[in-house]
Short mmCIF file of C-alpha atoms in Angstrom, two decimals:
data_model
loop_
_atom_site.label_atom_id
_atom_site.label_comp_id
_atom_site.label_asym_id
_atom_site.label_seq_id
_atom_site.Cartn_x
_atom_site.Cartn_y
_atom_site.Cartn_z
CA UNK L 1 7.42 -9.78 21.67
CA UNK L 2 9.14 -12.96 20.38
CA UNK L 3 7.69 -13.36 17.73
CA UNK L 4 8.90 -9.95 16.39
CA UNK L 5 11.96 -11.39 17.31
CA UNK L 6 11.62 -14.43 15.84
CA UNK L 7 11.05 -13.27 12.51
CA UNK L 8 14.11 -10.99 12.48
CA UNK L 9 16.14 -14.07 12.89
CA UNK L 10 14.60 -15.97 10.03
CA UNK L 11 15.23 -12.56 8.08
CA UNK L 12 18.63 -12.82 8.61
CA UNK L 13 19.40 -16.72 8.58
CA UNK L 14 18.35 -15.94 4.80
CA UNK L 15 20.71 -13.15 4.43
CA UNK L 16 23.49 -15.68 5.05
CA UNK L 17 23.85 -14.71 8.79
CA UNK L 18 24.99 -17.96 11.07
CA UNK L 19 21.82 -20.11 11.81
CA UNK L 20 20.73 -18.66 15.44
CA UNK L 21 22.62 -16.24 16.25
CA UNK L 22 21.74 -12.10 15.68
CA UNK L 23 24.27 -9.32 14.71
CA UNK L 24 26.12 -7.49 17.07
CA UNK L 25 23.30 -4.44 16.47
CA UNK L 26 20.42 -6.27 17.14
CA UNK L 27 21.41 -6.71 21.16
CA UNK L 28 20.41 -2.82 21.38
CA UNK L 29 16.81 -4.04 19.45
CA UNK L 30 16.45 -6.76 22.25
CA UNK L 31 16.75 -4.68 24.93
CA UNK L 32 14.62 -2.02 22.94
CA UNK L 33 11.80 -4.46 22.15
CA UNK L 34 12.29 -5.53 25.80
CA UNK L 35 11.59 -1.59 27.31
CA UNK L 36 8.42 -1.83 24.53
CA UNK L 37 6.88 -5.01 25.90
CA UNK L 38 5.84 -2.99 28.87
CA UNK L 39 3.53 -0.62 27.29
CA UNK L 40 -0.15 -1.96 26.52
CA UNK L 41 -1.46 -2.17 22.88
CA UNK L 42 -4.54 0.26 22.80
CA UNK L 43 -8.19 -1.36 22.21
CA UNK L 44 -9.76 0.34 18.84
CA UNK L 45 -12.34 2.51 22.01
CA UNK L 46 -8.88 4.04 23.97
CA UNK L 47 -6.78 5.10 20.30
CA UNK L 48 -10.01 6.69 18.83
CA UNK L 49 -10.53 8.50 22.29
CA UNK L 50 -6.54 9.18 22.56
CA UNK L 51 -6.80 10.59 19.11
CA UNK L 52 -9.34 12.85 19.71
CA UNK L 53 -7.35 14.65 22.11
CA UNK L 54 -4.38 15.18 20.12
CA UNK L 55 -6.51 16.12 16.85
CA UNK L 56 -9.01 18.52 19.01
CA UNK L 57 -6.26 20.13 21.97
CA UNK L 58 -3.53 19.31 20.23
CA UNK L 59 -2.83 17.23 23.64
CA UNK L 60 0.89 16.12 24.10
CA UNK L 61 -0.03 13.48 26.93
CA UNK L 62 -1.89 11.59 24.63
CA UNK L 63 0.28 11.74 20.88
CA UNK L 64 3.10 10.34 23.34
CA UNK L 65 0.73 7.24 24.60
CA UNK L 66 0.09 7.07 20.71
CA UNK L 67 3.15 6.58 19.78
CA UNK L 68 4.86 4.90 22.57
CA UNK L 69 1.96 2.07 21.79
CA UNK L 70 2.85 1.84 18.18
CA UNK L 71 6.33 1.57 17.93
CA UNK L 72 6.14 -2.43 17.88
CA UNK L 73 4.59 -1.72 14.58
CA UNK L 74 7.61 0.41 13.35
CA UNK L 75 9.31 -1.92 14.15
CA UNK L 76 7.99 -4.97 12.41
CA UNK L 77 7.45 -2.94 9.15
CA UNK L 78 10.96 -1.99 9.47
CA UNK L 79 12.41 -5.81 9.27
CA UNK L 80 10.25 -6.33 6.42
CA UNK L 81 13.07 -3.87 4.86
CA UNK L 82 15.85 -5.68 6.83
CA UNK L 83 19.19 -6.91 4.45
CA UNK L 84 22.44 -7.34 5.95
CA UNK L 85 23.61 -3.86 4.17
CA UNK L 86 20.94 -2.37 6.19
CA UNK L 87 21.40 -1.16 9.67
CA UNK L 88 17.90 -2.48 11.31
CA UNK L 89 18.37 0.46 13.94
CA UNK L 90 18.44 3.12 11.65
CA UNK L 91 15.78 1.88 9.70
CA UNK L 92 13.49 2.20 12.82
CA UNK L 93 14.49 5.47 13.85
CA UNK L 94 13.28 6.83 10.33
CA UNK L 95 10.10 4.83 11.12
CA UNK L 96 9.67 6.33 14.10
CA UNK L 97 9.38 9.64 12.41
CA UNK L 98 7.07 8.75 10.07
CA UNK L 99 5.03 7.40 13.08
CA UNK L 100 5.43 11.01 14.39
CA UNK L 101 4.14 12.51 11.23
CA UNK L 102 0.85 10.20 11.11
CA UNK L 103 0.26 11.24 14.72
CA UNK L 104 -0.02 15.02 13.76
CA UNK L 105 -2.25 14.17 10.33
CA UNK L 106 -4.11 11.47 11.99
CA UNK L 107 -7.54 12.70 12.22
CA UNK L 108 -10.23 9.75 14.08
CA UNK L 109 -12.99 11.16 12.66
CA UNK L 110 -12.52 9.69 9.07
CA UNK L 111 -13.18 6.46 10.43
CA UNK L 112 -9.68 4.71 9.64
CA UNK L 113 -7.33 2.65 12.36
CA UNK L 114 -4.57 4.32 13.25
CA UNK L 115 -2.52 1.47 12.68
CA UNK L 116 -3.29 1.25 8.83
CA UNK L 117 -2.91 5.29 8.02
CA UNK L 118 0.06 4.82 10.11
CA UNK L 119 1.77 2.38 8.38
CA UNK L 120 1.67 4.88 5.02
CA UNK L 121 3.89 7.29 6.74
CA UNK L 122 6.12 4.96 8.55
CA UNK L 123 6.68 2.48 5.38
CA UNK L 124 7.76 6.36 3.22
CA UNK L 125 10.09 7.40 5.78
CA UNK L 126 11.90 3.84 5.85
CA UNK L 127 12.01 4.17 2.17
CA UNK L 128 12.97 7.71 1.71
CA UNK L 129 15.84 6.54 4.26
CA UNK L 130 16.88 3.45 1.35
CA UNK L 131 16.42 5.61 -1.01
CA UNK L 132 18.88 8.48 0.02
CA UNK L 133 21.31 6.00 1.61
CA UNK L 134 21.90 3.96 -1.48
CA UNK L 135 24.33 4.36 -4.47
CA UNK L 136 21.06 3.88 -6.36
CA UNK L 137 19.15 7.21 -5.49
CA UNK L 138 22.30 9.37 -5.52
CA UNK L 139 21.98 9.88 -9.08
CA UNK L 140 19.19 11.90 -8.37
CA UNK L 141 20.39 14.96 -6.67
CA UNK L 142 19.40 17.31 -9.50
CA UNK L 143 15.44 17.57 -10.73
CA UNK L 144 16.17 16.36 -14.13
CA UNK L 145 17.95 13.18 -12.70
CA UNK L 146 14.70 12.30 -10.50
CA UNK L 147 12.42 13.07 -13.17
CA UNK L 148 14.26 10.72 -15.82
CA UNK L 149 14.93 8.15 -12.77
CA UNK L 150 10.92 8.40 -12.07
CA UNK L 151 9.83 8.04 -15.79
CA UNK L 152 12.08 5.63 -17.54
CA UNK L 153 10.24 2.27 -16.56
CA UNK L 154 7.01 3.44 -17.28
CA UNK L 155 8.20 4.91 -20.94
CA UNK L 156 9.98 1.80 -21.50
CA UNK L 157 6.52 -0.81 -20.45
CA UNK L 158 4.38 1.81 -22.77
CA UNK L 159 6.51 1.30 -25.66
CA UNK L 160 6.95 -2.96 -24.99
CA UNK L 161 3.21 -2.83 -24.33
CA UNK L 162 3.06 -1.37 -28.11
CA UNK L 163 5.25 -3.68 -29.40
CA UNK L 164 8.04 -1.60 -30.28
CA UNK L 165 11.38 -1.76 -28.53
CA UNK L 166 12.66 0.43 -26.15
CA UNK L 167 15.65 1.50 -27.58
CA UNK L 168 17.94 4.53 -25.78
CA UNK L 169 17.77 6.92 -28.55
CA UNK L 170 14.13 6.21 -28.87
CA UNK L 171 13.86 6.34 -24.86
CA UNK L 172 16.32 9.83 -25.12
CA UNK L 173 13.89 11.33 -27.93
CA UNK L 174 10.64 10.33 -25.80
CA UNK L 175 12.02 11.64 -22.60
CA UNK L 176 13.62 14.89 -23.86
CA UNK L 177 17.07 13.98 -22.67
CA UNK L 178 20.12 12.78 -24.02
CA UNK L 179 20.98 9.39 -25.13
CA UNK L 180 24.30 9.04 -23.09
CA UNK L 181 22.02 9.84 -20.04
CA UNK L 182 19.18 6.79 -20.81
CA UNK L 183 22.16 4.76 -20.87
CA UNK L 184 23.97 5.80 -18.03
CA UNK L 185 20.63 5.90 -15.78
CA UNK L 186 19.50 2.12 -17.24
CA UNK L 187 22.96 0.84 -15.98
CA UNK L 188 23.06 1.99 -13.10
CA UNK L 189 19.18 0.47 -12.53
CA UNK L 190 20.83 -2.61 -13.97
CA UNK L 191 23.08 -2.75 -10.70
CA UNK L 192 20.67 -1.49 -8.24
CA UNK L 193 20.11 -3.42 -4.87
CA UNK L 194 16.80 -3.28 -5.12
CA UNK L 195 13.87 -3.16 -7.61
CA UNK L 196 11.98 -0.60 -7.00
CA UNK L 197 9.24 -1.86 -9.15
CA UNK L 198 8.82 -4.88 -6.55
CA UNK L 199 6.00 -5.03 -4.50
CA UNK L 200 6.29 -3.87 -0.38
CA UNK L 201 5.10 -7.06 0.60
CA UNK L 202 2.91 -10.29 -0.22
CA UNK L 203 -0.55 -8.71 -0.05
CA UNK L 204 0.17 -5.50 -1.81
CA UNK L 205 0.23 -4.98 -5.36
CA UNK L 206 2.29 -1.32 -4.46
CA UNK L 207 5.69 -1.02 -5.12
CA UNK L 208 8.31 0.84 -3.35
CA UNK L 209 8.01 3.52 -6.42
CA UNK L 210 4.33 4.26 -5.55
CA UNK L 211 5.59 4.75 -1.64
CA UNK L 212 7.54 7.22 -1.83
CA UNK L 213 6.67 9.91 -4.40
CA UNK L 214 6.41 13.24 -2.45
CA UNK L 215 2.63 14.06 -4.11
CA UNK L 216 0.86 11.27 -2.81
CA UNK L 217 -2.13 12.03 -0.53
CA UNK L 218 -1.55 9.46 2.62
CA UNK L 219 -5.40 10.31 3.64
CA UNK L 220 -7.56 9.49 0.27
CA UNK L 221 -5.15 6.01 -0.62
CA UNK L 222 -5.83 4.90 3.24
CA UNK L 223 -9.58 6.11 2.63
CA UNK L 224 -9.57 4.34 -0.94
CA UNK L 225 -7.89 1.21 -0.03
CA UNK L 226 -9.99 0.43 3.19
CA UNK L 227 -13.39 1.39 1.03
CA UNK L 228 -12.47 -1.09 -1.52
CA UNK L 229 -11.94 -3.44 0.32
CA UNK L 230 -15.12 -3.03 1.78
CA UNK L 231 -17.33 -3.13 -1.37
CA UNK L 232 -15.27 -6.15 -2.78
CA UNK L 233 -16.83 -8.29 0.57
CA UNK L 234 -20.05 -6.65 0.52
CA UNK L 235 -20.60 -6.80 -2.97
CA UNK L 236 -19.43 -10.93 -2.24
CA UNK L 237 -21.75 -11.46 0.43
CA UNK L 238 -24.41 -9.39 -1.61
CA UNK L 239 -23.68 -12.17 -4.79
CA UNK L 240 -24.84 -15.15 -2.23
CA UNK L 241 -28.65 -13.66 -2.21
CA UNK L 242 -29.08 -13.89 -6.09
CA UNK L 243 -30.26 -17.13 -7.69
CA UNK L 244 -28.86 -18.08 -10.96
CA UNK L 245 -30.67 -16.12 -13.30
CA UNK L 246 -30.00 -12.87 -10.96
CA UNK L 247 -26.17 -13.92 -10.47
CA UNK L 248 -25.37 -13.89 -14.24
CA UNK L 249 -26.77 -10.70 -15.37
CA UNK L 250 -25.40 -9.40 -12.26
CA UNK L 251 -21.87 -10.37 -13.06
CA UNK L 252 -22.22 -10.49 -16.96
CA UNK L 253 -24.38 -7.10 -18.07
CA UNK L 254 -24.15 -4.96 -14.76
CA UNK L 255 -20.69 -5.60 -13.55
CA UNK L 256 -19.32 -6.57 -16.73
CA UNK L 257 -16.78 -4.21 -18.22
CA UNK L 258 -18.48 -5.55 -22.02
CA UNK L 259 -22.04 -6.13 -20.91
CA UNK L 260 -24.16 -8.94 -22.79
CA UNK L 261 -27.29 -7.48 -24.17
CA UNK L 262 -30.87 -8.46 -22.67
CA UNK L 263 -30.80 -10.84 -26.09
CA UNK L 264 -27.53 -12.71 -24.97
CA UNK L 265 -28.91 -13.42 -21.76
CA UNK L 266 -32.94 -13.92 -23.58
CA UNK L 267 -31.12 -16.63 -25.16
CA UNK L 268 -28.77 -17.93 -22.85
CA UNK L 269 -31.86 -18.63 -20.37
CA UNK L 270 -34.66 -19.49 -23.02
CA UNK L 271 -37.10 -15.95 -21.56
CA UNK L 272 -38.08 -12.69 -23.53
CA UNK L 273 -35.70 -9.85 -23.65
CA UNK L 274 -38.55 -8.33 -21.61
CA UNK L 275 -38.15 -10.46 -18.97
CA UNK L 276 -34.58 -10.47 -19.06
CA UNK L 277 -34.86 -6.69 -18.23
CA UNK L 278 -37.61 -7.42 -15.27
CA UNK L 279 -34.74 -9.65 -13.46
CA UNK L 280 -32.39 -6.72 -14.32
CA UNK L 281 -34.42 -3.99 -12.85
CA UNK L 282 -34.78 -6.15 -9.89
CA UNK L 283 -31.23 -7.02 -8.92
CA UNK L 284 -30.50 -3.52 -9.27
CA UNK L 285 -33.15 -2.52 -6.82
CA UNK L 286 -31.72 -5.30 -4.53
CA UNK L 287 -28.59 -3.79 -4.64
CA UNK L 288 -29.15 -0.35 -4.68
CA UNK L 289 -31.32 -1.04 -1.63
CA UNK L 290 -28.79 -2.70 -0.22
CA UNK L 291 -25.91 -0.50 -0.87
CA UNK L 292 -27.42 2.47 0.43
CA UNK L 293 -27.74 0.37 4.00
CA UNK L 294 -24.60 -1.12 3.85
CA UNK L 295 -22.32 2.26 2.73
CA UNK L 296 -24.79 4.60 4.26
CA UNK L 297 -21.14 5.81 6.28
CA UNK L 298 -19.37 6.74 2.99
CA UNK L 299 -19.86 9.85 0.26
CA UNK L 300 -20.04 7.26 -2.56
#
């Protein structure tokens, strides 16, 4: 628990607080963390057994235990979004609502760790609170305003990628809104307190905008993310088993979006096209055999 408080102090220091001092709101936070420290963290096996009781029997006591054991996770995530103009206790409260939602929705038989699954819901609720609280989001009170809010940056990026300057008149025509609405939105976005396109944290390319979309299927996002990480690691292990020719063919023909021809591979290694084909078939067989073994728990 001490490391969480240290993180809090460090974050506060960056926001201009007096060194070593916590604002008044952190006194109740300190007491809250002290209370949480009385509850042990669940092992993966305990977590699974408890989650089964919730999933199969709607066991309220089990649900309460799973919630309590993950309240520290909510605090940790809340501190990532804390600033001098956001009350940390409010963020924690919203994160706790996300945690409760995760407990209700979690399916332990899908193989995803609960903390991984819950993190998505905790962040979603915290970010929704931030959006609803800040003046930036108060522009999105109508359906058309919120639609413009979500689409504006994406449309600008499309035009810029084509080498076209995203002038308000062009954006208005493309998005079928008034030019004045575009100009007003751009002004508000320019003075936003946070970039909704910035990464959620250092190890993620996901943005705040990605997290707050209401139609996001969290179960699929978590499952796909975990599958992707596992596959990447296993493919890296597989590469280590290949010799020079096999590795080159694997990377530059089998995995490449623009694969080399057998003739190009043959020329590089001074072998025939047929020999290059034989090596390719051998690598594919190795990969498929290993793939079936390593990933039999997934529905690929």
